[in-house]
mmCIF file of C-alpha atoms in Angstrom:
data_model
loop_
_atom_site.group_PDB
_atom_site.id
_atom_site.type_symbol
_atom_site.label_atom_id
_atom_site.label_comp_id
_atom_site.label_asym_id
_atom_site.label_seq_id
_atom_site.Cartn_x
_atom_site.Cartn_y
_atom_site.Cartn_z
ATOM 1 C CA UNK B 510 35.550 14.029 -3.430
ATOM 2 C CA UNK B 511 34.329 10.364 -3.750
ATOM 3 C CA UNK B 512 32.494 8.233 -1.035
ATOM 4 C CA UNK B 513 32.146 5.229 -1.248
ATOM 5 C CA UNK B 514 29.546 3.073 0.328
ATOM 6 C CA UNK B 515 29.553 3.084 4.481
ATOM 7 C CA UNK B 516 30.946 -0.268 5.888
ATOM 8 C CA UNK B 517 29.427 -1.375 9.324
ATOM 9 C CA UNK B 518 32.370 -2.740 11.851
ATOM 10 C CA UNK B 519 31.926 -4.274 14.852
ATOM 11 C CA UNK B 520 33.742 -4.530 17.953
ATOM 12 C CA UNK B 521 35.742 -8.221 17.710
ATOM 13 C CA UNK B 522 34.314 -9.428 14.383
ATOM 14 C CA UNK B 523 35.540 -9.331 10.823
ATOM 15 C CA UNK B 524 33.692 -7.922 7.793
ATOM 16 C CA UNK B 525 34.954 -9.674 5.182
ATOM 17 C CA UNK B 526 33.297 -9.298 1.072
ATOM 18 C CA UNK B 527 35.340 -6.063 1.004
ATOM 19 C CA UNK B 528 37.153 -5.986 -2.395
ATOM 20 C CA UNK B 529 38.353 -3.676 -4.906
ATOM 21 C CA UNK B 530 38.964 -4.036 -8.435
ATOM 22 C CA UNK B 531 42.081 -1.471 -9.028
ATOM 23 C CA UNK B 532 43.830 -0.974 -12.305
ATOM 24 C CA UNK B 533 47.662 -1.887 -12.432
ATOM 25 C CA UNK B 534 49.880 1.924 -12.333
ATOM 26 C CA UNK B 535 52.414 2.441 -14.651
ATOM 27 C CA UNK B 536 55.748 2.199 -14.748
ATOM 28 C CA UNK B 537 59.137 4.387 -15.412
ATOM 29 C CA UNK B 538 62.807 2.637 -15.829
ATOM 30 C CA UNK B 539 65.775 2.804 -16.708
ATOM 31 C CA UNK B 540 69.206 2.989 -15.308
ATOM 32 C CA UNK B 541 71.930 5.308 -14.376
ATOM 33 C CA UNK B 542 75.853 5.037 -14.988
ATOM 34 C CA UNK B 543 78.733 7.206 -14.548
ATOM 35 C CA UNK B 544 79.238 8.945 -17.954
ATOM 36 C CA UNK B 545 83.053 8.430 -17.504
ATOM 37 C CA UNK B 546 83.696 4.922 -17.295
ATOM 38 C CA UNK B 547 79.495 3.434 -17.578
ATOM 39 C CA UNK B 548 79.870 2.061 -13.767
ATOM 40 C CA UNK B 549 76.331 2.167 -12.426
ATOM 41 C CA UNK B 550 75.528 4.445 -9.939
ATOM 42 C CA UNK B 551 74.005 2.960 -6.717
ATOM 43 C CA UNK B 552 71.973 4.404 -4.549
ATOM 44 C CA UNK B 553 71.009 7.852 -6.443
ATOM 45 C CA UNK B 554 66.822 9.189 -6.659
ATOM 46 C CA UNK B 555 65.051 9.058 -9.101
ATOM 47 C CA UNK B 556 62.026 11.497 -9.167
ATOM 48 C CA UNK B 557 59.386 11.101 -10.767
ATOM 49 C CA UNK B 558 57.569 14.662 -11.408
ATOM 50 C CA UNK B 559 54.296 15.840 -13.358
ATOM 51 C CA UNK B 560 54.987 17.064 -16.859
ATOM 52 C CA UNK B 561 53.776 20.724 -15.513
ATOM 53 C CA UNK B 562 57.037 20.255 -13.180
ATOM 54 C CA UNK B 563 55.493 21.740 -10.511
ATOM 55 C CA UNK B 564 55.324 18.606 -8.308
ATOM 56 C CA UNK B 565 56.750 15.663 -7.277
ATOM 57 C CA UNK B 566 54.402 12.644 -7.579
ATOM 58 C CA UNK B 567 57.366 9.625 -6.563
ATOM 59 C CA UNK B 568 60.731 8.574 -6.611
ATOM 60 C CA UNK B 569 62.670 5.885 -6.195
ATOM 61 C CA UNK B 570 66.356 4.840 -5.527
ATOM 62 C CA UNK B 571 68.796 3.059 -7.699
ATOM 63 C CA UNK B 572 70.156 -0.640 -6.853
ATOM 64 C CA UNK B 573 73.448 -1.858 -6.473
ATOM 65 C CA UNK B 574 73.068 -2.114 -10.319
ATOM 66 C CA UNK B 575 72.091 1.352 -11.100
ATOM 67 C CA UNK B 576 68.783 -0.254 -12.551
ATOM 68 C CA UNK B 577 65.572 1.376 -10.824
ATOM 69 C CA UNK B 578 61.804 0.599 -11.876
ATOM 70 C CA UNK B 579 59.106 3.719 -9.773
ATOM 71 C CA UNK B 580 55.400 1.760 -10.336
ATOM 72 C CA UNK B 581 52.176 2.529 -9.438
ATOM 73 C CA UNK B 582 51.652 5.585 -11.851
ATOM 74 C CA UNK B 583 48.645 7.113 -12.837
ATOM 75 C CA UNK B 584 47.988 7.733 -16.933
ATOM 76 C CA UNK B 585 49.426 10.723 -18.151
ATOM 77 C CA UNK B 586 52.115 12.658 -18.878
ATOM 78 C CA UNK B 587 55.628 12.891 -16.991
ATOM 79 C CA UNK B 588 58.797 14.387 -16.372
ATOM 80 C CA UNK B 589 62.461 12.199 -15.056
ATOM 81 C CA UNK B 590 65.041 14.382 -13.076
ATOM 82 C CA UNK B 591 68.099 12.640 -11.116
ATOM 83 C CA UNK B 592 68.833 13.138 -8.062
ATOM 84 C CA UNK B 593 72.461 11.315 -7.274
ATOM 85 C CA UNK B 594 75.344 12.959 -4.819
ATOM 86 C CA UNK B 595 78.576 13.520 -6.806
ATOM 87 C CA UNK B 596 77.840 13.996 -9.982
ATOM 88 C CA UNK B 597 75.638 16.565 -12.196
ATOM 89 C CA UNK B 598 71.811 15.837 -12.430
ATOM 90 C CA UNK B 599 70.427 15.947 -15.322
ATOM 91 C CA UNK B 600 66.360 15.756 -17.164
ATOM 92 C CA UNK B 601 65.737 13.498 -18.916
ATOM 93 C CA UNK B 602 67.092 12.944 -21.908
ATOM 94 C CA UNK B 603 70.427 14.707 -21.269
ATOM 95 C CA UNK B 604 69.046 18.249 -19.856
ATOM 96 C CA UNK B 605 71.685 19.426 -17.133
ATOM 97 C CA UNK B 606 69.841 20.521 -13.743
ATOM 98 C CA UNK B 607 71.025 24.462 -12.568
ATOM 99 C CA UNK B 608 70.153 23.208 -8.950
ATOM 100 C CA UNK B 609 70.032 20.649 -6.665
ATOM 101 C CA UNK B 610 66.500 20.142 -6.133
ATOM 102 C CA UNK B 611 64.116 18.761 -8.654
ATOM 103 C CA UNK B 612 61.991 20.984 -8.972
ATOM 104 C CA UNK B 613 64.500 23.865 -10.240
ATOM 105 C CA UNK B 614 65.719 20.978 -12.789
ATOM 106 C CA UNK B 615 62.023 20.846 -14.409
ATOM 107 C CA UNK B 616 62.465 24.321 -14.883
ATOM 108 C CA UNK B 617 64.114 24.115 -17.770
ATOM 109 C CA UNK B 618 62.054 21.934 -20.745
ATOM 110 C CA UNK B 619 62.915 17.996 -20.651
ATOM 111 C CA UNK B 620 60.578 15.447 -22.333
ATOM 112 C CA UNK B 621 57.428 14.090 -21.569
ATOM 113 C CA UNK B 622 57.100 10.641 -21.073
ATOM 114 C CA UNK B 623 53.207 9.333 -21.563
ATOM 115 C CA UNK B 624 52.485 6.292 -19.266
ATOM 116 C CA UNK B 625 49.858 4.277 -19.928
ATOM 117 C CA UNK B 626 47.775 2.435 -17.110
ATOM 118 C CA UNK B 627 49.708 -1.338 -16.954
ATOM 119 C CA UNK B 628 52.896 -0.126 -19.154
ATOM 120 C CA UNK B 629 56.552 -0.190 -18.345
ATOM 121 C CA UNK B 630 57.896 3.146 -19.819
ATOM 122 C CA UNK B 631 61.374 1.779 -20.389
ATOM 123 C CA UNK B 632 65.250 2.976 -21.519
ATOM 124 C CA UNK B 633 64.356 6.165 -19.649
ATOM 125 C CA UNK B 634 68.511 6.118 -18.323
ATOM 126 C CA UNK B 635 70.799 8.982 -17.433
ATOM 127 C CA UNK B 636 74.621 8.843 -17.926
ATOM 128 C CA UNK B 637 75.138 11.706 -15.609
ATOM 129 C CA UNK B 638 78.542 13.965 -15.441
ATOM 130 C CA UNK B 639 81.047 13.479 -11.872
ATOM 131 C CA UNK B 640 81.048 16.884 -10.768
ATOM 132 C CA UNK B 641 85.043 18.247 -9.554
ATOM 133 C CA UNK B 642 85.792 18.135 -5.978
ATOM 134 C CA UNK B 643 88.335 20.131 -3.226
ATOM 135 C CA UNK B 644 89.807 18.309 -0.771
ATOM 136 C CA UNK B 645 91.976 19.364 1.969
ATOM 137 C CA UNK B 646 93.106 19.201 5.388
ATOM 138 C CA UNK B 647 91.701 21.962 8.433
ATOM 139 C CA UNK B 648 94.097 22.553 10.595
ATOM 140 C CA UNK B 649 94.792 24.133 13.917
ATOM 141 C CA UNK B 650 97.157 27.110 13.415
ATOM 142 C CA UNK B 651 98.852 26.941 16.955
ATOM 143 C CA UNK B 652 99.534 23.598 16.629
ATOM 144 C CA UNK B 653 98.984 21.943 13.404
ATOM 145 C CA UNK B 654 96.111 19.480 14.525
ATOM 146 C CA UNK B 655 93.259 18.295 12.181
ATOM 147 C CA UNK B 656 90.378 19.495 13.447
ATOM 148 C CA UNK B 657 87.572 17.367 13.440
ATOM 149 C CA UNK B 658 84.368 17.289 12.550
ATOM 150 C CA UNK B 659 84.382 20.958 11.091
ATOM 151 C CA UNK B 660 82.201 21.724 8.018
ATOM 152 C CA UNK B 661 83.732 24.049 5.400
ATOM 153 C CA UNK B 662 81.662 25.998 3.106
#
């Protein structure tokens, strides 16, 4: 681990002139939509993984329009996956995930995106398939009254 210069700080005084020159990180941006109707998928999570698929770098959330932009990335190779409730999650580009966690999705071979400092890797878009659902009412056998706050697995 590289250590910088020690800075002496005195109580009650401002230590000024401590500046840093930082490289602008790369950005991955795109949009999540419902494959059936093209509507945006708001408040879904997009996860950026190191290209070996074994560790999450960062995640972000889509806006009302389904768009996301995740920045501050170091130059390198990344995989991108989704976590959207009610939809089959995917690894970019159009590879369905077999499980609910990003790491299970990364076990499949996705497209590795190359990110450069200060550049946006755009149009990393997903059209997700909606999952099926089951609905019904849970009632007490003796009274027929609905049972509130019950879990069904």
